[in-house]
Amino acid sequence: MSQPILAVSRRTRRTPLSPRVEAHGVKGYTVYNHMLLATAFRSFEEDYRHLKRHVQVWDVVCERQVEIAGPDAGRLVQFMTPRDMGGVAVGQCAYAPFVDENGGMINDPVVLKLADDRFWVSVADSDVVLWSKGLARGMGLDVSVFEPEVGPLAVQGPRADDLAARVFGEDVRAIRFFRFARLPFQGRELVVARSGWSKQGGFEIYIDDADNGLALYDALFAAGADLDVRPGCPNLIERIEGGLLSYGNDMTIGNDPFECALDRYCHLDADTDFIGRAALEAIRDAGGPGRAVRGVTFEGETCPACVEAWPVAAGGAHAGYLTSAARSPDLGVNIGLAMIERDRWEPGTAVTVETPEGARAGAVTGLPFIEPRPRSVQASSASSKG
Ligand code: THG
């Protein structure tokens, strides 16, 4: 890789776990929520193979929490999302698109309901704390909005349950998908959720203290030596295979949630007040979006890095653009996520992808490319309201 060096300073905030990430020889960083996020430890491919077979510990503290607390907390959270938050229980995590007045994607956070009047919004890479504060002040709400020093340490991979049980006890296995429990670790009660940005299963433990976070990191490595536990990070190849969209890459404020295939989190028939309602209803009433995210497979023995959107054409005409790409070792083909025009989005449509290394023949596919590992503990999702 001949990438320029990323200069690190106080603005590119380190995390409490950065010393361990660096001791393990992190190979690359990106910046996410103005904070460091590892991109690879050995290589994308080696990390990918390990993630799909074993268990990894990820510093994803950059998935910052925006805390919304007070009498109007529920009203403010509901105002930011088309998802009906009415049925979300305390102890539940809810993946919720946040939209602006045009229906444009502000963020796609996981919302944790800590109490009826207290939420953590676990944000993707945009400044939700500023948006939330602005709305709260503008609406005159009785709520406090701030970024506590809290962020997730993720344990991901097929052996995540076994590793977490060694540190937190067997209770951890009973946590259902997108639910959280408070479990003790060295004198603190930590929020432990069954969630994470991979399709290999696992947990996210919300660390709220630097020393305790480092102790947890070390305890996981000590407990998992025979499981070949390794440091990891969200993996480009695995997340494309699984169809996980990255905010800022595969969707921006210029996209609405229907384009992002987040329809199942848009409950327009619910009796809720949210800022983008009129805009999303207009899109629905017009028959849905004019383009939407799809998979694309394309030829080539290797795949260049997608650092700018690549044009996608079909029959010589513009068909959309591709936003993330990687070679999938398990599928033996190049795969990508692309925003494809409605008249070309049918799976099987032949396309041409304009990569920086030349045009490559390909085809539109559905998503995900690979179904997730079956969950050991089944649970609620957006379709069930409890
Ligand atoms: N964990 C936490 N915070 C986060 C992320 C995370 N904030 C930023 C970013 N990731 C938010 N984006 C996503 C996208 C998808 C999922 C989680 C966060 C996800 N989706 C489930 C799936 O696709 O299978 C569906 C969840 C559901 O249906 O309820 O896991 O990873 N803390």
Short mmCIF file of C-alpha atoms and ligand atoms in Angstrom, two decimals:
data_model
loop_
_atom_site.label_atom_id
_atom_site.label_comp_id
_atom_site.label_asym_id
_atom_site.label_seq_id
_atom_site.Cartn_x
_atom_site.Cartn_y
_atom_site.Cartn_z
CA MET A 1 0.00 0.00 0.00
CA SER A 2 1.44 3.37 -1.02
CA GLN A 3 -0.93 5.42 1.09
CA PRO A 4 0.18 8.74 2.57
CA ILE A 5 0.71 8.90 6.32
CA LEU A 6 -2.14 10.00 8.53
CA ALA A 7 -0.93 12.67 10.94
CA VAL A 8 -2.20 12.09 14.46
CA SER A 9 -2.85 14.96 16.86
CA ARG A 10 -5.16 15.91 19.68
CA ARG A 11 -8.00 16.37 17.15
CA THR A 12 -7.68 12.79 15.96
CA ARG A 13 -8.54 11.58 19.43
CA ARG A 14 -6.91 8.43 20.73
CA THR A 15 -9.03 5.93 22.65
CA PRO A 16 -8.30 4.42 26.05
CA LEU A 17 -7.35 1.23 24.19
CA SER A 18 -5.01 2.84 21.63
CA PRO A 19 -1.88 1.78 23.59
CA ARG A 20 -2.88 -1.89 23.23
CA VAL A 21 -3.89 -1.51 19.57
CA GLU A 22 -0.44 -0.08 18.86
CA ALA A 23 1.37 -2.66 20.99
CA HIS A 24 -0.29 -5.29 18.78
CA GLY A 25 1.20 -3.62 15.69
CA VAL A 26 -1.83 -2.03 14.04
CA LYS A 27 -1.09 -1.62 10.30
CA GLY A 28 -3.49 1.20 9.43
CA TYR A 29 -5.78 3.76 10.95
CA THR A 30 -8.77 5.71 9.74
CA VAL A 31 -10.56 8.55 11.56
CA TYR A 32 -14.13 7.98 12.73
CA ASN A 33 -16.04 10.50 14.83
CA HIS A 34 -12.77 12.47 15.08
CA MET A 35 -11.17 9.43 16.72
CA LEU A 36 -8.73 6.70 15.68
CA LEU A 37 -10.10 3.45 14.30
CA ALA A 38 -7.85 0.59 13.21
CA THR A 39 -8.35 -0.75 9.68
CA ALA A 40 -6.03 -3.78 9.67
CA PHE A 41 -3.63 -5.73 11.90
CA ARG A 42 -2.08 -8.36 9.61
CA SER A 43 -3.88 -7.72 6.32
CA PHE A 44 -7.54 -7.35 5.34
CA GLU A 45 -7.48 -10.95 4.14
CA GLU A 46 -5.67 -12.51 7.10
CA ASP A 47 -7.84 -10.57 9.56
CA TYR A 48 -10.93 -11.69 7.60
CA ARG A 49 -10.02 -15.38 7.70
CA HIS A 50 -9.33 -15.20 11.42
CA LEU A 51 -12.55 -13.28 12.20
CA LYS A 52 -14.63 -15.95 10.45
CA ARG A 53 -13.03 -18.83 12.36
CA HIS A 54 -11.95 -17.63 15.78
CA VAL A 55 -12.55 -14.58 17.97
CA GLN A 56 -11.27 -11.01 17.92
CA VAL A 57 -11.21 -8.05 20.30
CA TRP A 58 -11.96 -4.70 18.62
CA ASP A 59 -11.35 -1.16 19.86
CA VAL A 60 -14.47 0.53 18.47
CA VAL A 61 -14.63 3.23 21.12
CA CYS A 62 -14.93 5.62 18.13
CA GLU A 63 -18.55 4.46 17.94
CA ARG A 64 -19.19 7.31 20.37
CA GLN A 65 -22.20 7.61 22.61
CA VAL A 66 -24.44 10.66 22.51
CA GLU A 67 -26.33 10.60 25.78
CA ILE A 68 -29.84 12.03 25.75
CA ALA A 69 -31.32 12.26 29.22
CA GLY A 70 -34.20 14.02 30.90
CA PRO A 71 -37.99 14.31 30.77
CA ASP A 72 -38.06 14.94 26.99
CA ALA A 73 -35.39 12.35 26.07
CA GLY A 74 -37.86 9.93 24.49
CA ARG A 75 -39.48 12.70 22.48
CA LEU A 76 -36.14 13.92 21.10
CA VAL A 77 -34.94 10.43 20.15
CA GLN A 78 -38.25 9.73 18.38
CA PHE A 79 -38.08 13.09 16.59
CA MET A 80 -34.81 12.08 14.92
CA THR A 81 -35.88 8.72 13.44
CA PRO A 82 -38.63 7.20 11.29
CA ARG A 83 -38.33 4.02 13.38
CA ASP A 84 -41.21 3.66 15.86
CA MET A 85 -39.37 3.78 19.18
CA GLY A 86 -42.61 3.22 21.10
CA GLY A 87 -42.12 -0.51 21.38
CA VAL A 88 -38.44 -0.39 22.29
CA ALA A 89 -37.97 -1.62 25.86
CA VAL A 90 -35.40 -0.64 28.46
CA GLY A 91 -32.50 -3.06 27.94
CA GLN A 92 -32.95 -3.10 24.17
CA CYS A 93 -30.71 -1.82 21.36
CA ALA A 94 -32.48 -0.46 18.29
CA TYR A 95 -30.80 0.13 14.93
CA ALA A 96 -32.43 3.38 13.83
CA PRO A 97 -31.84 5.56 10.76
CA PHE A 98 -31.64 9.25 11.71
CA VAL A 99 -32.87 11.62 8.98
CA ASP A 100 -33.05 15.37 8.36
CA GLU A 101 -36.01 17.44 7.14
CA ASN A 102 -35.47 16.20 3.57
CA GLY A 103 -35.35 12.56 4.64
CA GLY A 104 -31.56 12.60 4.11
CA MET A 105 -29.50 10.25 6.25
CA ILE A 106 -27.94 12.05 9.22
CA ASN A 107 -26.55 8.83 10.72
CA ASP A 108 -27.45 5.16 11.25
CA PRO A 109 -26.83 4.63 14.97
CA VAL A 110 -27.66 1.89 17.41
CA VAL A 111 -29.87 3.41 20.13
CA LEU A 112 -29.62 1.86 23.61
CA LYS A 113 -32.57 2.50 25.88
CA LEU A 114 -30.95 2.68 29.33
CA ALA A 115 -34.10 3.95 31.10
CA ASP A 116 -37.39 5.51 30.04
CA ASP A 117 -35.72 8.92 30.20
CA ARG A 118 -32.14 8.01 29.26
CA PHE A 119 -30.63 6.83 25.96
CA TRP A 120 -27.22 6.26 24.45
CA VAL A 121 -27.09 6.92 20.72
CA SER A 122 -24.11 4.88 19.49
CA VAL A 123 -23.21 6.86 16.43
CA ALA A 124 -21.64 6.25 13.04
CA ASP A 125 -19.30 8.86 11.61
CA SER A 126 -21.21 12.17 11.72
CA ASP A 127 -21.70 14.83 14.39
CA VAL A 128 -24.97 13.71 15.92
CA VAL A 129 -24.20 15.46 19.20
CA LEU A 130 -24.38 18.83 17.43
CA TRP A 131 -27.56 17.97 15.49
CA SER A 132 -29.22 16.69 18.69
CA LYS A 133 -28.23 19.73 20.74
CA GLY A 134 -29.49 22.05 18.02
CA LEU A 135 -32.85 20.30 17.82
CA ALA A 136 -33.18 20.20 21.62
CA ARG A 137 -32.47 23.88 22.01
CA GLY A 138 -34.56 24.90 19.00
CA MET A 139 -37.53 22.89 20.26
CA GLY A 140 -37.09 24.09 23.84
CA LEU A 141 -36.89 20.53 25.16
CA ASP A 142 -36.13 19.65 28.76
CA VAL A 143 -33.24 17.33 28.00
CA SER A 144 -29.47 17.20 28.32
CA VAL A 145 -27.38 16.10 25.34
CA PHE A 146 -23.68 15.32 25.67
CA GLU A 147 -20.93 12.86 24.75
CA PRO A 148 -19.92 10.81 27.78
CA GLU A 149 -16.52 9.09 27.71
CA VAL A 150 -18.15 5.77 26.77
CA GLY A 151 -17.57 3.52 23.79
CA PRO A 152 -17.66 -0.13 22.80
CA LEU A 153 -15.00 -2.78 22.95
CA ALA A 154 -16.33 -5.48 20.62
CA VAL A 155 -15.76 -9.23 20.91
CA GLN A 156 -16.58 -10.73 17.51
CA GLY A 157 -16.32 -14.13 15.88
CA PRO A 158 -17.69 -17.66 16.24
CA ARG A 159 -15.96 -18.15 19.59
CA ALA A 160 -17.18 -14.84 21.06
CA ASP A 161 -19.64 -16.51 23.45
CA ASP A 162 -16.96 -18.82 24.81
CA LEU A 163 -14.50 -16.00 25.36
CA ALA A 164 -17.04 -13.62 26.90
CA ALA A 165 -18.30 -16.36 29.24
CA ARG A 166 -14.78 -16.85 30.61
CA VAL A 167 -14.62 -13.17 31.59
CA PHE A 168 -18.24 -12.35 32.47
CA GLY A 169 -19.57 -15.77 33.46
CA GLU A 170 -22.16 -17.98 31.82
CA ASP A 171 -24.89 -15.30 32.15
CA VAL A 172 -23.51 -13.59 29.10
CA ARG A 173 -24.71 -16.42 26.85
CA ALA A 174 -28.35 -15.65 27.69
CA ILE A 175 -28.22 -12.10 26.31
CA ARG A 176 -30.42 -12.05 23.22
CA PHE A 177 -29.55 -10.31 19.93
CA PHE A 178 -29.70 -6.52 20.29
CA ARG A 179 -30.37 -6.74 24.04
CA PHE A 180 -28.01 -5.70 26.80
CA ALA A 181 -27.39 -6.65 30.41
CA ARG A 182 -25.29 -5.03 33.12
CA LEU A 183 -22.56 -7.43 34.16
CA PRO A 184 -19.82 -6.91 36.74
CA PHE A 185 -16.16 -6.62 35.81
CA GLN A 186 -13.56 -5.69 38.43
CA GLY A 187 -15.95 -3.68 40.54
CA ARG A 188 -17.87 -1.95 37.75
CA GLU A 189 -21.19 -2.81 36.17
CA LEU A 190 -20.69 -2.73 32.42
CA VAL A 191 -23.32 -2.61 29.70
CA VAL A 192 -22.80 -5.79 27.65
CA ALA A 193 -24.86 -6.04 24.43
CA ARG A 194 -25.14 -8.83 21.88
CA SER A 195 -24.33 -6.74 18.82
CA GLY A 196 -21.42 -5.68 16.64
CA TRP A 197 -20.43 -4.63 13.16
CA SER A 198 -19.78 -8.09 11.75
CA LYS A 199 -21.98 -11.00 10.79
CA GLN A 200 -19.94 -13.46 12.88
CA GLY A 201 -21.79 -12.83 16.15
CA GLY A 202 -20.55 -11.44 19.43
CA PHE A 203 -20.82 -8.71 22.01
CA GLU A 204 -20.13 -5.05 22.56
CA ILE A 205 -19.02 -4.01 26.03
CA TYR A 206 -19.42 -0.29 26.69
CA ILE A 207 -16.31 0.81 28.57
CA ASP A 208 -16.66 3.98 30.64
CA ASP A 209 -13.27 4.15 32.33
CA ALA A 210 -9.80 3.98 30.79
CA ASP A 211 -8.16 1.76 33.43
CA ASN A 212 -11.13 -0.59 33.58
CA GLY A 213 -11.23 -0.73 29.78
CA LEU A 214 -7.55 -1.67 29.56
CA ALA A 215 -8.04 -4.28 32.29
CA LEU A 216 -10.93 -5.76 30.32
CA TYR A 217 -8.89 -5.79 27.12
CA ASP A 218 -6.08 -7.62 28.91
CA ALA A 219 -8.47 -10.04 30.65
CA LEU A 220 -9.96 -11.04 27.29
CA PHE A 221 -6.52 -11.78 25.84
CA ALA A 222 -5.45 -13.69 28.94
CA ALA A 223 -8.64 -15.76 28.95
CA GLY A 224 -8.56 -16.45 25.22
CA ALA A 225 -4.99 -17.54 24.59
CA ASP A 226 -6.06 -21.09 23.67
CA LEU A 227 -8.81 -19.67 21.41
CA ASP A 228 -6.20 -17.81 19.33
CA VAL A 229 -7.82 -14.49 20.28
CA ARG A 230 -6.40 -11.62 18.23
CA PRO A 231 -6.88 -7.89 17.90
CA GLY A 232 -9.24 -6.97 15.10
CA CYS A 233 -11.37 -4.19 13.68
CA PRO A 234 -14.35 -3.86 11.37
CA ASN A 235 -13.20 -5.80 8.33
CA LEU A 236 -13.78 -4.42 4.83
CA ILE A 237 -14.22 -7.82 3.16
CA GLU A 238 -16.44 -9.40 5.80
CA ARG A 239 -18.74 -6.40 6.10
CA ILE A 240 -19.25 -6.16 2.32
CA GLU A 241 -20.02 -9.90 2.18
CA GLY A 242 -22.55 -9.32 4.96
CA GLY A 243 -24.07 -6.25 3.31
CA LEU A 244 -23.33 -3.85 6.19
CA LEU A 245 -23.44 -0.26 4.89
CA SER A 246 -20.89 2.27 6.11
CA TYR A 247 -22.14 5.81 6.71
CA GLY A 248 -20.08 8.29 4.69
CA ASN A 249 -19.03 5.53 2.27
CA ASP A 250 -22.15 3.72 1.06
CA MET A 251 -24.66 6.34 2.16
CA THR A 252 -24.54 10.06 2.87
CA ILE A 253 -26.92 12.87 3.74
CA GLY A 254 -27.78 12.82 0.02
CA ASN A 255 -29.46 9.42 0.42
CA ASP A 256 -32.79 8.60 2.03
CA PRO A 257 -33.30 5.44 4.11
CA PHE A 258 -35.25 3.70 1.32
CA GLU A 259 -32.26 4.06 -0.99
CA CYS A 260 -30.17 2.50 1.78
CA ALA A 261 -32.50 -0.52 2.02
CA LEU A 262 -33.49 0.54 5.53
CA ASP A 263 -37.23 0.34 4.72
CA ARG A 264 -37.87 -2.02 7.60
CA TYR A 265 -36.87 0.69 10.07
CA CYS A 266 -39.21 3.29 8.52
CA HIS A 267 -42.55 2.99 10.27
CA LEU A 268 -44.52 5.68 8.45
CA ASP A 269 -47.82 4.17 9.55
CA ALA A 270 -46.97 4.61 13.23
CA ASP A 271 -48.34 7.67 15.01
CA THR A 272 -44.95 9.30 15.58
CA ASP A 273 -43.61 12.83 15.17
CA PHE A 274 -40.24 12.88 13.41
CA ILE A 275 -38.50 15.53 11.41
CA GLY A 276 -38.39 13.82 8.00
CA ARG A 277 -41.95 12.48 7.97
CA ALA A 278 -43.35 14.64 5.14
CA ALA A 279 -40.29 14.02 2.96
CA LEU A 280 -40.36 10.23 3.46
CA GLU A 281 -44.12 10.07 2.89
CA ALA A 282 -43.64 11.94 -0.37
CA ILE A 283 -41.03 9.39 -1.51
CA ARG A 284 -43.30 6.51 -0.51
CA ASP A 285 -46.32 8.08 -2.27
CA ALA A 286 -44.25 8.59 -5.41
CA GLY A 287 -43.69 4.83 -5.53
CA GLY A 288 -40.40 4.54 -3.66
CA PRO A 289 -36.86 5.64 -4.38
CA GLY A 290 -35.38 6.00 -7.86
CA ARG A 291 -32.23 4.11 -6.86
CA ALA A 292 -31.16 1.80 -4.06
CA VAL A 293 -28.16 -0.06 -2.71
CA ARG A 294 -27.35 -3.37 -4.38
CA GLY A 295 -24.49 -5.81 -4.53
CA VAL A 296 -22.27 -5.92 -7.61
CA THR A 297 -19.87 -8.71 -8.52
CA PHE A 298 -17.14 -7.91 -11.04
CA GLU A 299 -14.23 -9.67 -12.65
CA GLY A 300 -10.51 -9.42 -11.93
CA GLU A 301 -7.98 -11.43 -9.94
CA THR A 302 -7.44 -8.51 -7.55
CA CYS A 303 -9.53 -5.56 -6.46
CA PRO A 304 -8.24 -2.00 -6.24
CA ALA A 305 -9.16 0.07 -3.17
CA CYS A 306 -12.35 2.06 -3.67
CA VAL A 307 -11.48 5.51 -2.34
CA GLU A 308 -13.84 7.41 -4.65
CA ALA A 309 -17.17 6.34 -6.09
CA TRP A 310 -16.71 4.32 -9.29
CA PRO A 311 -19.22 4.82 -12.11
CA VAL A 312 -21.34 1.80 -12.99
CA ALA A 313 -22.84 1.55 -16.48
CA ALA A 314 -25.35 -0.81 -18.09
CA GLY A 315 -26.00 -1.01 -21.80
CA GLY A 316 -23.73 1.99 -22.31
CA ALA A 317 -25.83 4.21 -20.02
CA HIS A 318 -25.25 5.45 -16.46
CA ALA A 319 -26.56 2.89 -13.96
CA GLY A 320 -25.17 4.17 -10.66
CA TYR A 321 -21.96 4.18 -8.69
CA LEU A 322 -20.01 1.72 -6.59
CA THR A 323 -18.90 2.86 -3.13
CA SER A 324 -17.06 -0.05 -1.42
CA ALA A 325 -15.21 -2.96 -2.98
CA ALA A 326 -13.04 -5.93 -2.05
CA ARG A 327 -12.06 -9.32 -3.31
CA SER A 328 -13.91 -12.03 -1.41
CA PRO A 329 -11.62 -15.01 -0.82
CA ASP A 330 -14.54 -17.25 0.14
CA LEU A 331 -16.62 -16.33 -2.94
CA GLY A 332 -13.61 -16.13 -5.28
CA VAL A 333 -14.87 -12.95 -6.90
CA ASN A 334 -14.71 -9.18 -6.47
CA ILE A 335 -17.71 -7.78 -4.63
CA GLY A 336 -18.97 -4.28 -4.02
CA LEU A 337 -21.81 -2.19 -2.66
CA ALA A 338 -23.37 0.19 -5.18
CA MET A 339 -26.20 2.70 -5.48
CA ILE A 340 -28.04 1.48 -8.59
CA GLU A 341 -30.78 3.19 -10.61
CA ARG A 342 -34.20 1.61 -10.42
CA ASP A 343 -34.38 0.52 -14.07
CA ARG A 344 -31.08 -1.36 -13.66
CA TRP A 345 -31.32 -2.74 -10.11
CA GLU A 346 -32.77 -6.16 -10.97
CA PRO A 347 -30.30 -8.89 -9.84
CA GLY A 348 -28.58 -10.38 -12.85
CA THR A 349 -28.39 -7.11 -14.79
CA ALA A 350 -25.04 -6.96 -16.63
CA VAL A 351 -22.98 -3.89 -15.75
CA THR A 352 -19.54 -2.40 -16.30
CA VAL A 353 -17.61 -1.03 -13.32
CA GLU A 354 -15.14 1.79 -14.04
CA THR A 355 -12.31 1.01 -11.63
CA PRO A 356 -9.11 3.10 -11.52
CA GLU A 357 -7.43 0.09 -13.20
CA GLY A 358 -9.89 0.01 -16.07
CA ALA A 359 -13.40 -1.21 -16.85
CA ARG A 360 -14.45 -4.57 -15.40
CA ALA A 361 -17.50 -6.59 -16.44
CA GLY A 362 -19.93 -7.43 -13.64
CA ALA A 363 -23.49 -8.05 -12.56
CA VAL A 364 -26.01 -6.67 -10.08
CA THR A 365 -26.82 -8.98 -7.14
CA GLY A 366 -29.04 -8.94 -4.06
CA LEU A 367 -27.66 -8.47 -0.56
CA PRO A 368 -26.14 -9.86 1.53
CA PHE A 369 -23.56 -11.77 -0.52
CA ILE A 370 -23.21 -14.26 2.35
CA GLU A 371 -25.91 -14.98 4.94
CA PRO A 372 -24.88 -14.34 8.57
CA ARG A 373 -23.88 -17.15 10.89
CA PRO A 374 -27.02 -18.49 12.56
CA ARG A 375 -27.44 -16.75 15.90
CA SER A 376 -26.96 -18.91 18.96
CA VAL A 377 -29.64 -16.91 20.76
CA GLN A 378 -32.49 -15.61 18.64
CA ALA A 379 -34.10 -12.30 19.28
CA SER A 380 -36.20 -9.37 18.34
CA SER A 381 -35.50 -7.06 15.46
CA ALA A 382 -37.32 -4.11 13.91
CA SER A 383 -40.30 -6.22 12.86
CA SER A 384 -41.25 -7.19 16.42
CA LYS A 385 -42.09 -4.28 18.64
CA GLY A 386 -40.93 -5.58 21.99
N1 THG B 1 -22.18 -0.93 17.18
C1 THG B 1 -22.40 0.15 17.95
N2 THG B 1 -22.48 1.37 17.44
C2 THG B 1 -22.33 1.55 16.10
C3 THG B 1 -22.12 0.45 15.25
C4 THG B 1 -22.03 -0.82 15.83
N3 THG B 1 -22.41 2.78 15.58
C5 THG B 1 -22.00 3.01 14.23
C6 THG B 1 -22.38 1.89 13.29
N4 THG B 1 -21.99 0.62 13.88
C7 THG B 1 -23.87 1.90 13.06
N5 THG B 1 -24.28 1.03 11.98
C8 THG B 1 -24.77 -0.24 12.18
C9 THG B 1 -25.25 -0.93 11.09
C10 THG B 1 -25.79 -2.19 11.24
C11 THG B 1 -25.85 -2.77 12.49
C12 THG B 1 -25.37 -2.10 13.56
C13 THG B 1 -24.84 -0.82 13.41
C14 THG B 1 -26.44 -4.13 12.68
N6 THG B 1 -27.52 -4.46 11.98
C15 THG B 1 -28.18 -5.75 12.11
C16 THG B 1 -27.98 -6.54 10.84
O1 THG B 1 -27.78 -5.95 9.80
O2 THG B 1 -28.05 -7.77 10.93
C17 THG B 1 -29.67 -5.62 12.28
C18 THG B 1 -30.06 -5.11 13.59
C19 THG B 1 -31.57 -5.15 13.78
O3 THG B 1 -32.29 -5.61 12.90
O4 THG B 1 -32.04 -4.69 14.82
O5 THG B 1 -25.98 -4.90 13.49
O6 THG B 1 -21.80 -1.85 15.17
N7 THG B 1 -22.55 -0.02 19.26
#
